Short mmCIF file of C-alpha atoms in Angstrom, two decimals:
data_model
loop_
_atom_site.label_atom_id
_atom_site.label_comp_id
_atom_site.label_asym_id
_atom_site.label_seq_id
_atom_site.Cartn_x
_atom_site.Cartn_y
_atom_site.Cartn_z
CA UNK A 206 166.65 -93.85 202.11
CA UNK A 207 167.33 -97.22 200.32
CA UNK A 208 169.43 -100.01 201.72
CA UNK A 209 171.33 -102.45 199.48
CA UNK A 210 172.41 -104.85 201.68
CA UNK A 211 173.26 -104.85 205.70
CA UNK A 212 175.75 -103.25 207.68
CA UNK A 213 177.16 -106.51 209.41
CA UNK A 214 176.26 -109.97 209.35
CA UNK A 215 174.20 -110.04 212.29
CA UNK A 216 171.82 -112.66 211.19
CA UNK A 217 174.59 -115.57 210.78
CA UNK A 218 174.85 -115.57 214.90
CA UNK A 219 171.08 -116.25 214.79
CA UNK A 220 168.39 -118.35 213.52
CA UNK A 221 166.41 -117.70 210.56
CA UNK A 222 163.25 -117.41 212.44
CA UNK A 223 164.88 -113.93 213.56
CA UNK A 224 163.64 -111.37 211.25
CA UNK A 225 166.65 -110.54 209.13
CA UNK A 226 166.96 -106.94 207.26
CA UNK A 227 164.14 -105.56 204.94
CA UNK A 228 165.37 -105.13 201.69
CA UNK A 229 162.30 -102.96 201.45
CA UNK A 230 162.62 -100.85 204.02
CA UNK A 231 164.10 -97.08 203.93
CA UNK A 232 167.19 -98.06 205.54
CA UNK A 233 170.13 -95.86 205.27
CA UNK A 234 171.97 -96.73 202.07
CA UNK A 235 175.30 -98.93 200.63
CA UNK A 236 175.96 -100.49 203.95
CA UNK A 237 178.50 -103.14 203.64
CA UNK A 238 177.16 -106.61 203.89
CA UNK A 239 178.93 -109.80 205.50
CA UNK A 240 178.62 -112.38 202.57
CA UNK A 241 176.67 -115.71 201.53
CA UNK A 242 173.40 -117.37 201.94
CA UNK A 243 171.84 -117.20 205.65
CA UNK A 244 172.54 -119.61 208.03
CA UNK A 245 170.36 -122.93 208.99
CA UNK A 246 169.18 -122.94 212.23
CA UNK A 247 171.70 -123.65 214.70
CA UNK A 248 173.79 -123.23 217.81
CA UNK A 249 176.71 -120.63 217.23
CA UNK A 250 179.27 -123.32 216.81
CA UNK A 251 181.51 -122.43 219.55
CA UNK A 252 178.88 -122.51 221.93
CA UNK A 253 177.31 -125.64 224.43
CA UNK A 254 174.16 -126.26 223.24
CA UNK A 255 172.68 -125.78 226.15
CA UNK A 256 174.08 -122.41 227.03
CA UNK A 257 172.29 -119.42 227.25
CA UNK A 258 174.17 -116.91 224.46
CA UNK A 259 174.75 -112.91 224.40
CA UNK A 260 175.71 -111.34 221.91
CA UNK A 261 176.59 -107.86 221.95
CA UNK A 262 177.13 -106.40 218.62
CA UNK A 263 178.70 -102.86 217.58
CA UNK A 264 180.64 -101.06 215.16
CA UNK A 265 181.38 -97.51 213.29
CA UNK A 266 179.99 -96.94 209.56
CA UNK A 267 181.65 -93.88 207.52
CA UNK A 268 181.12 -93.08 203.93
CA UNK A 269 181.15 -90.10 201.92
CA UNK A 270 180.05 -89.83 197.74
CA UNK A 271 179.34 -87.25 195.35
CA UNK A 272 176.10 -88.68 194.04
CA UNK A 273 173.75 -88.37 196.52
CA UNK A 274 169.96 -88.89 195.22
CA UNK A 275 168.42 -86.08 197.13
CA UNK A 276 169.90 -83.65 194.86
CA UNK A 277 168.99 -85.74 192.08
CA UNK A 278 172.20 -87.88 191.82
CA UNK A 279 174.49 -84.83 192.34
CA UNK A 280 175.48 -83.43 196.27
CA UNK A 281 176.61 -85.03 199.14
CA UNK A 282 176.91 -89.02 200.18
CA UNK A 283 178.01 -88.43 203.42
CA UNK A 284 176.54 -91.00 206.60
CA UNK A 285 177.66 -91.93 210.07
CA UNK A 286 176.06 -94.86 211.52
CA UNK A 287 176.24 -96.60 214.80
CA UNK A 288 174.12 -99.72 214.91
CA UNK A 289 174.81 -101.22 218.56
CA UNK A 290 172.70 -104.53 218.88
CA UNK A 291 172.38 -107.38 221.09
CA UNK A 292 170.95 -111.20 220.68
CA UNK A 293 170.24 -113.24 223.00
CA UNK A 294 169.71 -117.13 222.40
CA UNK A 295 168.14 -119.32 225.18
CA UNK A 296 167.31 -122.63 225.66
CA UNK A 297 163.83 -123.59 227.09
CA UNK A 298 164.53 -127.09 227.56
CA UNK A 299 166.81 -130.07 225.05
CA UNK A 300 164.89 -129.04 221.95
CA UNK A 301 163.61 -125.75 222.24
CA UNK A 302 164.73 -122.23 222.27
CA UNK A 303 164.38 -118.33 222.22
CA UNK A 304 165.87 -115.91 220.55
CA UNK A 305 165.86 -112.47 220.10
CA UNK A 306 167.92 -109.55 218.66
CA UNK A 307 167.02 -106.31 219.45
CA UNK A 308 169.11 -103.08 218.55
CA UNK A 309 169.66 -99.26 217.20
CA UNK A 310 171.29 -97.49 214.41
CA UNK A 311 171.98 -93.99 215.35
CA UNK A 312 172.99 -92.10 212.24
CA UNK A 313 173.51 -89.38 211.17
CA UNK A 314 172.92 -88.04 207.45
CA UNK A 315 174.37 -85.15 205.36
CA UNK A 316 172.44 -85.59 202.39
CA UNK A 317 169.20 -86.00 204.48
CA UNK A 318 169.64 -82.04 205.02
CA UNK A 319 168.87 -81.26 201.10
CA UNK A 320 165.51 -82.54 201.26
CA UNK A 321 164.73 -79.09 203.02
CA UNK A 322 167.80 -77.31 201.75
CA UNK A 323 169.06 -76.52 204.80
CA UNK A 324 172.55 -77.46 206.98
CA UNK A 325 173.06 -79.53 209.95
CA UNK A 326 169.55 -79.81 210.96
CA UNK A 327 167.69 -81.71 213.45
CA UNK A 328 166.83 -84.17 210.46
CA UNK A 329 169.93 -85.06 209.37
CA UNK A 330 170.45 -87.23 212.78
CA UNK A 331 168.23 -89.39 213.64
CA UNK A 332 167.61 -93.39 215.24
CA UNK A 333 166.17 -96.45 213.96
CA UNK A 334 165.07 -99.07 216.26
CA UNK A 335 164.27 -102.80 215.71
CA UNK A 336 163.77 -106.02 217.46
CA UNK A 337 162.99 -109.11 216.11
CA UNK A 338 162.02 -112.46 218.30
CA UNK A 339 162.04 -116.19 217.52
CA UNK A 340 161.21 -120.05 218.45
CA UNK A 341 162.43 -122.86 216.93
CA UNK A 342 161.89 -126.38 218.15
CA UNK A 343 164.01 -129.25 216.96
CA UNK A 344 163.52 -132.78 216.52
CA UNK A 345 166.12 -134.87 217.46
CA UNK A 346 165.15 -138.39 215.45
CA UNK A 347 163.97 -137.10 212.60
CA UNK A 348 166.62 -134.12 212.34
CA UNK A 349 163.89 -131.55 211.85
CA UNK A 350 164.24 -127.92 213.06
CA UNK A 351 160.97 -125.75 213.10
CA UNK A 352 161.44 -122.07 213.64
CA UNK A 353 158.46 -119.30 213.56
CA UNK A 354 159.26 -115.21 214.36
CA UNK A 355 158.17 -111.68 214.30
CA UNK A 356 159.87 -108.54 214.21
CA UNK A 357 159.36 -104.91 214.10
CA UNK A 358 161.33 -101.55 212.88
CA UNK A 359 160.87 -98.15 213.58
CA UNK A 360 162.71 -95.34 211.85
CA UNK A 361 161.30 -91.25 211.37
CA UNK A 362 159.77 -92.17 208.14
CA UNK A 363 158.86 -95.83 208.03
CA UNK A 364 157.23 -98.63 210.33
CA UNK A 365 157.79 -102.00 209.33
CA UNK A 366 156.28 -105.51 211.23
CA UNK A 367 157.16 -109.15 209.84
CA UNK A 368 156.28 -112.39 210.67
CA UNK A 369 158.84 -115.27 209.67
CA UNK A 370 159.14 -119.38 209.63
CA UNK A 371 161.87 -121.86 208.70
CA UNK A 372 162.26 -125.14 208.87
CA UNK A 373 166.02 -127.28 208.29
CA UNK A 374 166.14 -130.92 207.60
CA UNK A 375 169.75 -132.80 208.52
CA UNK A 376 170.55 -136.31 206.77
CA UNK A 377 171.36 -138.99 209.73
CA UNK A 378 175.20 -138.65 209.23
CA UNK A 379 174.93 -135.06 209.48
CA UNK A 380 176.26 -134.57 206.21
CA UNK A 381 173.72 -132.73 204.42
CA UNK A 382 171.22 -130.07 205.09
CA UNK A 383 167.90 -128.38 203.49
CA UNK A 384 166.38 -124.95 204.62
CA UNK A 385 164.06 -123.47 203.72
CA UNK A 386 163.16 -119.63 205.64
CA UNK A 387 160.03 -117.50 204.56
CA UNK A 388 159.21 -114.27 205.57
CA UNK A 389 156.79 -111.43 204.64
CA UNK A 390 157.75 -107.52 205.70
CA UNK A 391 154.54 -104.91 205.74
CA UNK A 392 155.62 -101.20 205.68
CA UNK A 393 154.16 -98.14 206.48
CA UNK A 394 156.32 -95.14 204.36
CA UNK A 395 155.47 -91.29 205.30
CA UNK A 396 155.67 -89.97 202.44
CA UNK A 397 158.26 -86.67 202.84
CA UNK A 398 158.55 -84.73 199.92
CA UNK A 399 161.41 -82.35 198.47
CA UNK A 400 160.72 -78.92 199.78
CA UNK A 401 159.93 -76.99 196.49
CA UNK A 402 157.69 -80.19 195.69
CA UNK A 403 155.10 -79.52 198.15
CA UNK A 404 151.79 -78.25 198.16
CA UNK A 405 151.60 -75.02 199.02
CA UNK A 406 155.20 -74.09 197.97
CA UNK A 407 154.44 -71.18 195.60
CA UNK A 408 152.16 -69.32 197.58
CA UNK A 409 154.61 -69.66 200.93
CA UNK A 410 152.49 -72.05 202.84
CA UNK A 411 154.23 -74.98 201.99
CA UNK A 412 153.12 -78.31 203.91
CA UNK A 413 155.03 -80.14 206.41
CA UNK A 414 157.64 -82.99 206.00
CA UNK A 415 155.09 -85.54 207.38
CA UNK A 416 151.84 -83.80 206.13
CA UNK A 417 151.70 -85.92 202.69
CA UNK A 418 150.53 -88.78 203.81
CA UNK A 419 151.95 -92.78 203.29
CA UNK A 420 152.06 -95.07 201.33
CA UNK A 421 152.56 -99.26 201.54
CA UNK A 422 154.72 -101.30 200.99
CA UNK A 423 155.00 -105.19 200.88
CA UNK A 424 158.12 -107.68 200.54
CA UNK A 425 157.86 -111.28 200.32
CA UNK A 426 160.97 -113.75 200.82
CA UNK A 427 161.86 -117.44 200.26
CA UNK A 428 165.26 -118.52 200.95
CA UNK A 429 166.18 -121.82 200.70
CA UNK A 430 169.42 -123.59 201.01
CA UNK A 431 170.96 -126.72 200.23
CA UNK A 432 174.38 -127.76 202.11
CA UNK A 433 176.47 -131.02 201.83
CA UNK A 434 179.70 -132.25 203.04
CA UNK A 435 181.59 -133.59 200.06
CA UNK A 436 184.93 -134.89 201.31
CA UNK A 437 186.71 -134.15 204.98
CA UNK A 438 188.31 -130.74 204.26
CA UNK A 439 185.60 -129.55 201.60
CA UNK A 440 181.81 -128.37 202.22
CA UNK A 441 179.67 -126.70 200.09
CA UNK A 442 176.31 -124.60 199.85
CA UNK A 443 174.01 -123.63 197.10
CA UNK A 444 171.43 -121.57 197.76
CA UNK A 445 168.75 -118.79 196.38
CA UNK A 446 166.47 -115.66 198.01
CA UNK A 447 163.59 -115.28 196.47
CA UNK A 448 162.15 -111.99 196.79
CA UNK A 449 158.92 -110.47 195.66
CA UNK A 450 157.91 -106.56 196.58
CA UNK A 451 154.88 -104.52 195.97
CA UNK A 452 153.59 -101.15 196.50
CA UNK A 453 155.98 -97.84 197.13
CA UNK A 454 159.43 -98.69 195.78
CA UNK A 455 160.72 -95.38 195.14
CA UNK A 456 161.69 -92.34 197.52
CA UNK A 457 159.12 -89.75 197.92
CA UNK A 458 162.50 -87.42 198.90
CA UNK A 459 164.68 -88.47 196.14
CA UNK A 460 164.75 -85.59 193.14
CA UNK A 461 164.96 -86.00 189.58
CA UNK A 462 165.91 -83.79 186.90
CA UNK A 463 165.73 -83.18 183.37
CA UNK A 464 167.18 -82.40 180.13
CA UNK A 465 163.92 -81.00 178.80
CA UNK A 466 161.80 -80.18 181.70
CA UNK A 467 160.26 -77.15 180.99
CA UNK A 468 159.31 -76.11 184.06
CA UNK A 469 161.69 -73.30 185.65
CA UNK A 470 163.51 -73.97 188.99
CA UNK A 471 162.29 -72.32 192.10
CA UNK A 472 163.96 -74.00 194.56
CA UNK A 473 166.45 -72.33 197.05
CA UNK A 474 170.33 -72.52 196.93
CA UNK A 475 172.98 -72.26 199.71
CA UNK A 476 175.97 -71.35 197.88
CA UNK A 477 178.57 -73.63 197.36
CA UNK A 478 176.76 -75.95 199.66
CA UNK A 479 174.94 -77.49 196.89
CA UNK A 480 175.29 -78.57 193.45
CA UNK A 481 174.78 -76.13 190.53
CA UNK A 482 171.57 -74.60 190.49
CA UNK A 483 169.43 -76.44 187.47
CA UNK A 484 167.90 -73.89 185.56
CA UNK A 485 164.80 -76.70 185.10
CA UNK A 486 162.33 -78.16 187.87
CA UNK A 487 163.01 -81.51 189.40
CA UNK A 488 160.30 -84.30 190.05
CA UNK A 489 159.92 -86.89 192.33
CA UNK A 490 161.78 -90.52 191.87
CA UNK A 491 159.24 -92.70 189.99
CA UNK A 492 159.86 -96.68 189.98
CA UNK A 493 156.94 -99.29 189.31
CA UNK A 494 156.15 -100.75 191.60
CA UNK A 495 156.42 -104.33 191.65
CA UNK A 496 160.11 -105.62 191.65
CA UNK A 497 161.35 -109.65 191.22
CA UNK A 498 165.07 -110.34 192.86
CA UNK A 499 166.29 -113.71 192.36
CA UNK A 500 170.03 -114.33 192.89
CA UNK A 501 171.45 -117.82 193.06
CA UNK A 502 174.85 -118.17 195.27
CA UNK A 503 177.34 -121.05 196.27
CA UNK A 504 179.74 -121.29 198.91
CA UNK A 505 182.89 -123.20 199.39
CA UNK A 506 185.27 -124.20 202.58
CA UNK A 507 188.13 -126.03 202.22
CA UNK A 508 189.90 -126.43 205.22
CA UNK A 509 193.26 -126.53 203.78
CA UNK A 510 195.54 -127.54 206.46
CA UNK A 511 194.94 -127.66 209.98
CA UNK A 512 195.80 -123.83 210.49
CA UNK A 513 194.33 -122.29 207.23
CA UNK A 514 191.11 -122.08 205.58
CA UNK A 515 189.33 -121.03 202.34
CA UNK A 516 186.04 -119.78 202.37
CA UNK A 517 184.93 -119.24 199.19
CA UNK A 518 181.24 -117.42 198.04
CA UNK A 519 180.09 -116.18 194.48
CA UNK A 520 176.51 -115.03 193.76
CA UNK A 521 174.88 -114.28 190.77
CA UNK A 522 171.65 -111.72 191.14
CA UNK A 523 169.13 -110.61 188.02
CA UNK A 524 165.83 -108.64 188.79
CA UNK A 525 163.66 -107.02 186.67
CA UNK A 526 164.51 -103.70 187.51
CA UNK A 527 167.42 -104.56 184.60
CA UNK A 528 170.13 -105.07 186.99
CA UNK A 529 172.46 -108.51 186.90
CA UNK A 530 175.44 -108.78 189.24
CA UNK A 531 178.01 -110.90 189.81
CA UNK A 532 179.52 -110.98 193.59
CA UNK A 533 183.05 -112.92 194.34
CA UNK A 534 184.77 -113.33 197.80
CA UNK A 535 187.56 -115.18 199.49
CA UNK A 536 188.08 -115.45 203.08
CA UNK A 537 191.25 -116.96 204.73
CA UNK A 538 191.01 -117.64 208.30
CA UNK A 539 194.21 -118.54 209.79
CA UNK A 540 195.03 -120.28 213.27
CA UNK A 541 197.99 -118.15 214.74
CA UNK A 542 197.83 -119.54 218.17
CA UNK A 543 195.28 -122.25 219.25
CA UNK A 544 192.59 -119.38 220.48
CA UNK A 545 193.75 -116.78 218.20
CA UNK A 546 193.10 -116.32 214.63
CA UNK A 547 193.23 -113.69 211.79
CA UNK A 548 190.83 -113.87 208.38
CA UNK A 549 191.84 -111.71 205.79
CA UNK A 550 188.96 -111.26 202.89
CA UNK A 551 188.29 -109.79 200.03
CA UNK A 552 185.24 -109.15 198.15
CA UNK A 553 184.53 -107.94 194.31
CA UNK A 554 181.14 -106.87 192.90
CA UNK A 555 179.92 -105.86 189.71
CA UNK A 556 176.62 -105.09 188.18
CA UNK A 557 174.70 -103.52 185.63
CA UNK A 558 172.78 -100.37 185.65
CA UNK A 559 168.72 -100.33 185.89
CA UNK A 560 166.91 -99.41 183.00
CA UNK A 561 165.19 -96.44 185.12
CA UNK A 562 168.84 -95.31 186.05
CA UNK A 563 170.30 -92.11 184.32
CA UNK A 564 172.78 -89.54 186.24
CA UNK A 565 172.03 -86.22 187.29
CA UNK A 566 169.66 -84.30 184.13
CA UNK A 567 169.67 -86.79 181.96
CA UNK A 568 166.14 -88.31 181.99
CA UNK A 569 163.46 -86.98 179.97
CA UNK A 570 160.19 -86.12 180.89
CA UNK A 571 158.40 -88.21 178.31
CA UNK A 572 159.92 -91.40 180.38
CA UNK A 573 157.65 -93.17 182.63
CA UNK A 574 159.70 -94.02 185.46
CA UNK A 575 163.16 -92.75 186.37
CA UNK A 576 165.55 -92.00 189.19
CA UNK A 577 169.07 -90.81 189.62
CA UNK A 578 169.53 -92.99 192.92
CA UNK A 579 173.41 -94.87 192.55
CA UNK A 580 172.39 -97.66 194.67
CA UNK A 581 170.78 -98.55 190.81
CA UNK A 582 173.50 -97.51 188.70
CA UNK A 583 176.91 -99.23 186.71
CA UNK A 584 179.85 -99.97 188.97
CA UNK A 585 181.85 -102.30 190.13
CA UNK A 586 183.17 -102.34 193.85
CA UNK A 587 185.89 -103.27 196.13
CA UNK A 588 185.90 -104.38 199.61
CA UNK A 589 189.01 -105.75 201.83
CA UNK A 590 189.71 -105.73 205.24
CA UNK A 591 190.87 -108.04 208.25
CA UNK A 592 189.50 -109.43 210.82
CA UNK A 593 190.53 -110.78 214.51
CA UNK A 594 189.28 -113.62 216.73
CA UNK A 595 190.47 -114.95 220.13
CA UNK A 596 188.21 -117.22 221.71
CA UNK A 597 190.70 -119.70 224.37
CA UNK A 598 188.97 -123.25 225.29
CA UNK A 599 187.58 -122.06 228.88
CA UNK A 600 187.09 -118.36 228.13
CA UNK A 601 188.68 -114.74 228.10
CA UNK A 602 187.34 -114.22 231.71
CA UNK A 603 184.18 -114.95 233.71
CA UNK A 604 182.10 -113.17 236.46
CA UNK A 605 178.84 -113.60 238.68
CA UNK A 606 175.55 -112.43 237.54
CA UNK A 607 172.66 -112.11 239.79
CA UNK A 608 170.34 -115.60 240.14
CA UNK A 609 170.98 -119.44 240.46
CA UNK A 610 171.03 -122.25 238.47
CA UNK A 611 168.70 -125.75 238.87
CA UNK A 612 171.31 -126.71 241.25
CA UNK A 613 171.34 -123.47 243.79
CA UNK A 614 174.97 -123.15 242.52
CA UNK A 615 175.10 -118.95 241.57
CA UNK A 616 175.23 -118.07 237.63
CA UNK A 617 178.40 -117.46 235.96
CA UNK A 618 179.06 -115.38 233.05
CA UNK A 619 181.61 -115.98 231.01
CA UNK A 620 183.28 -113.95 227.54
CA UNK A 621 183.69 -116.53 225.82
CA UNK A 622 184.89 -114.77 222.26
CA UNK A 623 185.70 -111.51 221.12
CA UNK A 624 185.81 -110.41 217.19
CA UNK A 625 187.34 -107.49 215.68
CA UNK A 626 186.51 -106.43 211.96
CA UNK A 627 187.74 -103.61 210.08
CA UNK A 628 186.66 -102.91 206.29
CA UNK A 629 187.34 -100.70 203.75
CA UNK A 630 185.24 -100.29 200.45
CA UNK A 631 185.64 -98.06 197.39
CA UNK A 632 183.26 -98.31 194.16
CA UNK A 633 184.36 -97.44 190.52
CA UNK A 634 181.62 -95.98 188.15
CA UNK A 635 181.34 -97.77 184.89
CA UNK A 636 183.08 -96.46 181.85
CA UNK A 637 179.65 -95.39 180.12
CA UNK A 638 179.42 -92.19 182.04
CA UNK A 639 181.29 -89.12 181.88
CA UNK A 640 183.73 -89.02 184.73
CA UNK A 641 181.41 -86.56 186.19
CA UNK A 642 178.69 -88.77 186.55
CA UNK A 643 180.46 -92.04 187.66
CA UNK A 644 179.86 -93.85 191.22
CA UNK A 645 182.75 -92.82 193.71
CA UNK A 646 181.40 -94.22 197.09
CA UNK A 647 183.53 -95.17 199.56
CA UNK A 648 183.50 -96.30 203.40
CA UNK A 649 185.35 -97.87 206.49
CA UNK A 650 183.68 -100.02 209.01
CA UNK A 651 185.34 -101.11 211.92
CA UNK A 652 182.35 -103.76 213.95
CA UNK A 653 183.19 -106.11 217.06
CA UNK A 654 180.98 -108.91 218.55
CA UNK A 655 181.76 -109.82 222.83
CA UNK A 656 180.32 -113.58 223.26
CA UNK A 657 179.23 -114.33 226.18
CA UNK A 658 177.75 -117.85 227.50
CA UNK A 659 176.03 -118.35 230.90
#
């Protein structure tokens, strides 16, 4: 399965030499992203910097369609996904540090069933695991940061390593700010076929889901962002991901089907568990594969008063898979009490459908690639939701941990801030399809974050 963009915005509570999320990858799809341009190297900002940080991340993904691309961009969308994590970042001494974030996303997947037509399998739950580890080293005259990482990713049909490096450069007022982060992802894709699409299917000895073989796949990023401080209530950031992919790009599970295939269907049906029975075959989802992204994005934050905020991001994003899209948000943190504050936001997006893209039976065969995948089609989407945070001066509450400190004195752990987050997002097909045929995803999210210092 494809992922757009990542559940929560884990990577802005690390540095960039953390691995961040393979766009690559078969990652479970449409999870809601936080928003803007990763983060330079840094502290979390309401942490010492010479505390040890914890991090423990969580949350609750639900989202349900009628579009999903195992059937061939008709059949169910519906996921469940929790993705606990935890990242830890420790000093080694004034300059240096450690950091790693290391987590899970247990999910389970209704569509996932179809690729077998069957219900409520053992397949249609299943775990991904990652962890990703950094260093960065910074430079106190010059105001140089130097970061270097690697991660890895395990899910049931895909491996994935990378190896990442940044580096930040801060003016002497501390105004202004250059990063630059690069990393490289290397995949490993079983490739699991639709069940009437195997070998063997005809004569009744049809091969198993792992007995096609793999496939590669290779993803390339630059990021690199520019950040200034322009008067004393307004910064601003520009910045752009470069991304470069090559190898398998499509779904080897993802079905396609035709207006004038003219091949009969012999797959199964469970009733009104599926989608209409096609009377014509379906074929695998064929992209190139080589794909170009290169979106350009700039943030805002005006600190309006004392109490308020505006935190403002737009990003504009054009690959040559045909898609452009424009992304808006607005965030408006707001100090209720000294410790406690609420941030309502809001977030539009809009983009244009691949030229590969056509819904459910509309392809023809004589095209070269195609797919029926609605991560790649016309809509526009919105997400709003609100969002909690009490962190007091000295700490919700604190507690003894086993070991001692340079001093013999024993270690104290302290929460130090807790976030709450709930989102809901809805999409709305573009007006060129039939109503049939037009995106209707929608989720909830509800994610937390405990910080801890020691």
């Amino acid at each position: 399965m494809k992922n757009i963009l990542t559940l929560l915005a884990l990577a802005a509570l690390a540095t960039p030499a953390l691995a961040q999320t393979n766009p690559g990858t078969t990652q479970n799809p449409n999870r809601i992203d936080g928003y803007g341009a990763p983060v330079s190297p840094s502290v979390p900002t309401n942490r010492a910097a010479d505390e040890t940080t914890i991090d423990i991340i969580g949350g609750y993904y639900q989202q349900d369609g009628s579009h999903g691309a195992v059937e061939g961009g008709r059949g169910t969308q519906q996921l469940t996904d929790v993705p606990p994590a935890i990242i830890v970042n420790v000093p080694l001494d004034t300059v240096s540090r450690l950091t790693a974030n290391v987590g899970a996303d247990f999910y389970a997947s209704a569509s996932t069933d179809r690729i077998d037509f069957a219900l409520s399998t053992p397949s249609a739950h299943d775990v991904r695991y990652h962890g990703d580890f950094g260093y960065s080293r910074e430079h106190k005259y010059t105001g140089t940061i130097w970061g270097a990482g690697a991660g890895v990713s395990k899910e049931y049909d895909y491996f994935s390593t990378n190896v990442a490096a940044s580096f930040a450069k801060t003016s002497r007022d501390g105004n202004r700010q250059l990063s630059l982060a690069g990393q490289v992802f290397f995949d490993r894709v079983t490739l699991i076929l639709p069940l009437e699409l195997r070998s063997g299917y005809s004569t009744g000895s049809t091969t198993g889901k792992g007995d096609n073989g793999s496939d590669q796949r290779q993803t390339y990023n630059l990021t690199a962002t520019y950040s200034q401080v322009l008067t004393k209530r307004l910064q601003a950031a520009v910045s752009t991901e470069l991304v470069s992919q090559n190898g398998l790009l499509s779904t080897p599970f993802h079905r396609v089907y035709f207006r004038d295939n003219p091949v009969a269907n012999t797959a199964p049906t469970l009733g009104g568990d599926f989608s209409t029975h096609f009377p014509t075959a379906a074929r695998v989802e064929n992209l190139p594969r080589s794909r170009f992204k290169y979106p350009v994005s700039l943030r805002l934050n005006y600190y309006a008063t004392d109490l308020v905020q505006v935190r403002g991001f737009y990003r504009f994003y054009n690959d040559n898979f045909g898609i452009r899209a424009h992304t808006f948000e607005v965030e408006l943190p707001v100090k209720v009490t000294q410790f406690f504050a609420l941030y309502p936001f809001y977030r539009y997006h809009t983009q244009t459908a691949s030229t590969y893209f056509a819904p459910f039976a509309q392809h023809s065969v004589s095209n070269e690639f195609y797919t029926s995948d609605y991560d790649l089609a016309a809509f526009s989407a919105n997400k709003i939701g609100l969002g909690l945070r009490y962190s007091p001066v000295y700490g919700i509450t604190r507690f003894r941990v086993p070991g001692q400190d340079a001093q013999g004195r024993p270690h104290v752990m302290r929460l130090k801030s807790f976030d709450l987050r709930y989102a809901n997002y809805q999409q709305t097909g573009a007006s060129l399809y039939s109503p049939a045929d037009r995106p209707d995803l929608k989720a909830n999210i509800v994610s937390f974050d405990l910080g801890f210092a020691l």
